[in-house]
Amino acid sequence: AVVSTQSTGGWSPGSCAYHSDDGVIYSRGNNQLMGPTCVEEDVMGCGVRFPDRTRSEGEIIPRGAGEVVCGETVQVYFMKNGKEVGVVEMKVPGKGLYPTIGLGPGDHVFVDFGAVTG
């Protein structure tokens, strides 16, 4: 799915988003109230849980972002001040997953992607 840069996150097919103004996770009409809105100094987080693979011998092999398969179901989770506050399952779109942040006039954000691999 192609997500427009002019569209709000979570409103386009193949996207999901936490909206700090209303505390809702948006994901193609499957919207869920996540909790309180954000205020200045809150630390927000977002991550992806990829399913493990299982070998024929039954051994579970952990997977990471470099091994994502388009069409596979993953969990996208959201955190506020170190606590998980919401999760949504979605299929990985054809071109993969890309983090985005939508800001309004006067908004400021500090982004820390942590250890980036791949």
CSV table of C-alpha atoms in Angstrom, one decimal:
chain,number,residue,atom,x,y,z
A,1,ALA,CA,0.0,0.0,0.0
A,2,VAL,CA,1.2,3.5,-0.7
A,3,VAL,CA,0.7,6.0,2.1
A,4,SER,CA,0.5,9.6,1.1
A,5,THR,CA,2.8,12.1,2.8
A,6,GLN,CA,-0.2,14.4,2.9
A,7,SER,CA,-2.3,11.8,4.9
A,8,THR,CA,-2.5,11.5,8.6
A,9,GLY,CA,-0.9,8.4,10.0
A,10,GLY,CA,-3.2,5.5,10.5
A,11,TRP,CA,-5.8,6.7,8.1
A,12,SER,CA,-4.3,5.1,5.0
A,13,PRO,CA,-4.2,1.4,4.2
A,14,GLY,CA,-1.0,-0.2,5.4
A,15,SER,CA,-0.4,2.3,8.2
A,16,CYS,CA,-1.1,2.6,11.9
A,17,ALA,CA,-0.4,5.5,14.2
A,18,TYR,CA,-0.8,6.8,17.7
A,19,HIS,CA,-2.3,10.2,17.8
A,20,SER,CA,-1.0,12.2,20.8
A,21,ASP,CA,-3.9,14.7,20.6
A,22,ASP,CA,-6.6,12.2,21.4
A,23,GLY,CA,-4.8,9.1,22.7
A,24,VAL,CA,-6.2,6.9,20.0
A,25,ILE,CA,-4.3,4.3,17.9
A,26,TYR,CA,-5.6,4.6,14.3
A,27,SER,CA,-5.4,1.6,12.0
A,28,ARG,CA,-7.7,1.6,9.0
A,29,GLY,CA,-10.9,2.0,10.9
A,30,ASN,CA,-9.9,-0.4,13.7
A,31,ASN,CA,-9.3,2.5,16.1
A,32,GLN,CA,-8.8,1.9,19.8
A,33,LEU,CA,-8.5,4.3,22.6
A,34,MET,CA,-5.0,3.9,24.0
A,35,GLY,CA,-5.2,6.2,27.0
A,36,PRO,CA,-4.3,9.7,27.9
A,37,THR,CA,-2.9,12.2,25.5
A,38,CYS,CA,0.7,13.3,25.5
A,39,VAL,CA,2.0,16.4,27.3
A,40,GLU,CA,5.3,18.1,27.1
A,41,GLU,CA,8.2,16.0,28.4
A,42,ASP,CA,6.4,12.6,27.9
A,43,VAL,CA,8.6,10.0,26.3
A,44,MET,CA,6.7,8.1,23.5
A,45,GLY,CA,7.9,4.9,21.9
A,46,CYS,CA,6.9,2.7,19.1
A,47,GLY,CA,8.3,-0.8,18.1
A,48,VAL,CA,7.5,-3.8,16.1
A,49,ARG,CA,7.3,-7.4,17.3
A,50,PHE,CA,8.2,-9.8,14.5
A,51,PRO,CA,7.0,-13.4,14.7
A,52,ASP,CA,9.6,-16.1,15.4
A,53,ARG,CA,10.3,-18.8,12.9
A,54,THR,CA,10.2,-22.5,13.8
A,55,ARG,CA,12.5,-25.0,12.2
A,56,SER,CA,11.1,-28.4,11.3
A,57,GLU,CA,12.8,-29.8,14.4
A,58,GLY,CA,10.7,-27.5,16.5
A,59,GLU,CA,13.5,-25.1,17.4
A,60,ILE,CA,12.3,-21.5,17.6
A,61,ILE,CA,14.5,-18.9,15.8
A,62,PRO,CA,14.1,-15.3,16.9
A,63,ARG,CA,13.6,-12.9,14.0
A,64,GLY,CA,14.6,-9.3,13.6
A,65,ALA,CA,13.7,-6.3,11.3
A,66,GLY,CA,16.1,-7.5,8.6
A,67,GLU,CA,14.1,-10.6,8.0
A,68,VAL,CA,10.6,-9.1,7.6
A,69,VAL,CA,8.3,-10.8,5.0
A,70,CYS,CA,5.7,-8.7,3.2
A,71,GLY,CA,2.2,-9.8,4.0
A,72,GLU,CA,3.3,-11.2,7.3
A,73,THR,CA,1.4,-10.2,10.5
A,74,VAL,CA,3.4,-8.2,13.0
A,75,GLN,CA,2.5,-6.4,16.2
A,76,VAL,CA,3.2,-2.7,16.4
A,77,TYR,CA,3.3,-1.5,20.0
A,78,PHE,CA,3.2,2.0,21.5
A,79,MET,CA,4.8,3.1,24.8
A,80,LYS,CA,4.4,6.1,27.0
A,81,ASN,CA,7.0,6.9,29.6
A,82,GLY,CA,8.4,3.4,29.5
A,83,LYS,CA,5.0,1.5,29.8
A,84,GLU,CA,3.3,-0.3,26.9
A,85,VAL,CA,-0.1,1.4,26.3
A,86,GLY,CA,-1.3,-0.1,23.1
A,87,VAL,CA,-0.7,-2.7,20.4
A,88,VAL,CA,-2.2,-3.3,17.0
A,89,GLU,CA,-1.6,-6.2,14.6
A,90,MET,CA,-1.1,-5.4,11.0
A,91,LYS,CA,0.2,-7.0,7.8
A,92,VAL,CA,3.6,-5.8,6.6
A,93,PRO,CA,2.8,-3.7,3.4
A,94,GLY,CA,4.5,-4.5,0.1
A,95,LYS,CA,7.3,-1.9,0.5
A,96,GLY,CA,7.9,-2.7,4.2
A,97,LEU,CA,7.6,-0.6,7.3
A,98,TYR,CA,8.7,3.0,7.7
A,99,PRO,CA,8.6,5.1,10.9
A,100,THR,CA,7.0,8.5,10.5
A,101,ILE,CA,6.2,11.4,12.8
A,102,GLY,CA,3.5,13.9,12.0
A,103,LEU,CA,4.0,17.4,13.6
A,104,GLY,CA,1.8,20.5,13.8
A,105,PRO,CA,2.9,24.1,13.8
A,106,GLY,CA,5.3,24.8,16.7
A,107,ASP,CA,5.7,21.1,17.6
A,108,HIS,CA,9.1,19.8,18.5
A,109,VAL,CA,10.4,16.3,18.8
A,110,PHE,CA,13.7,14.5,19.7
A,111,VAL,CA,14.1,11.2,17.9
A,112,ASP,CA,16.3,8.3,19.2
A,113,PHE,CA,16.3,5.2,17.0
A,114,GLY,CA,18.7,3.4,19.5
A,115,ALA,CA,21.0,0.8,18.1
A,116,VAL,CA,20.2,0.6,14.4
A,117,THR,CA,21.2,-2.7,12.7
A,118,GLY,CA,20.9,-4.0,9.2
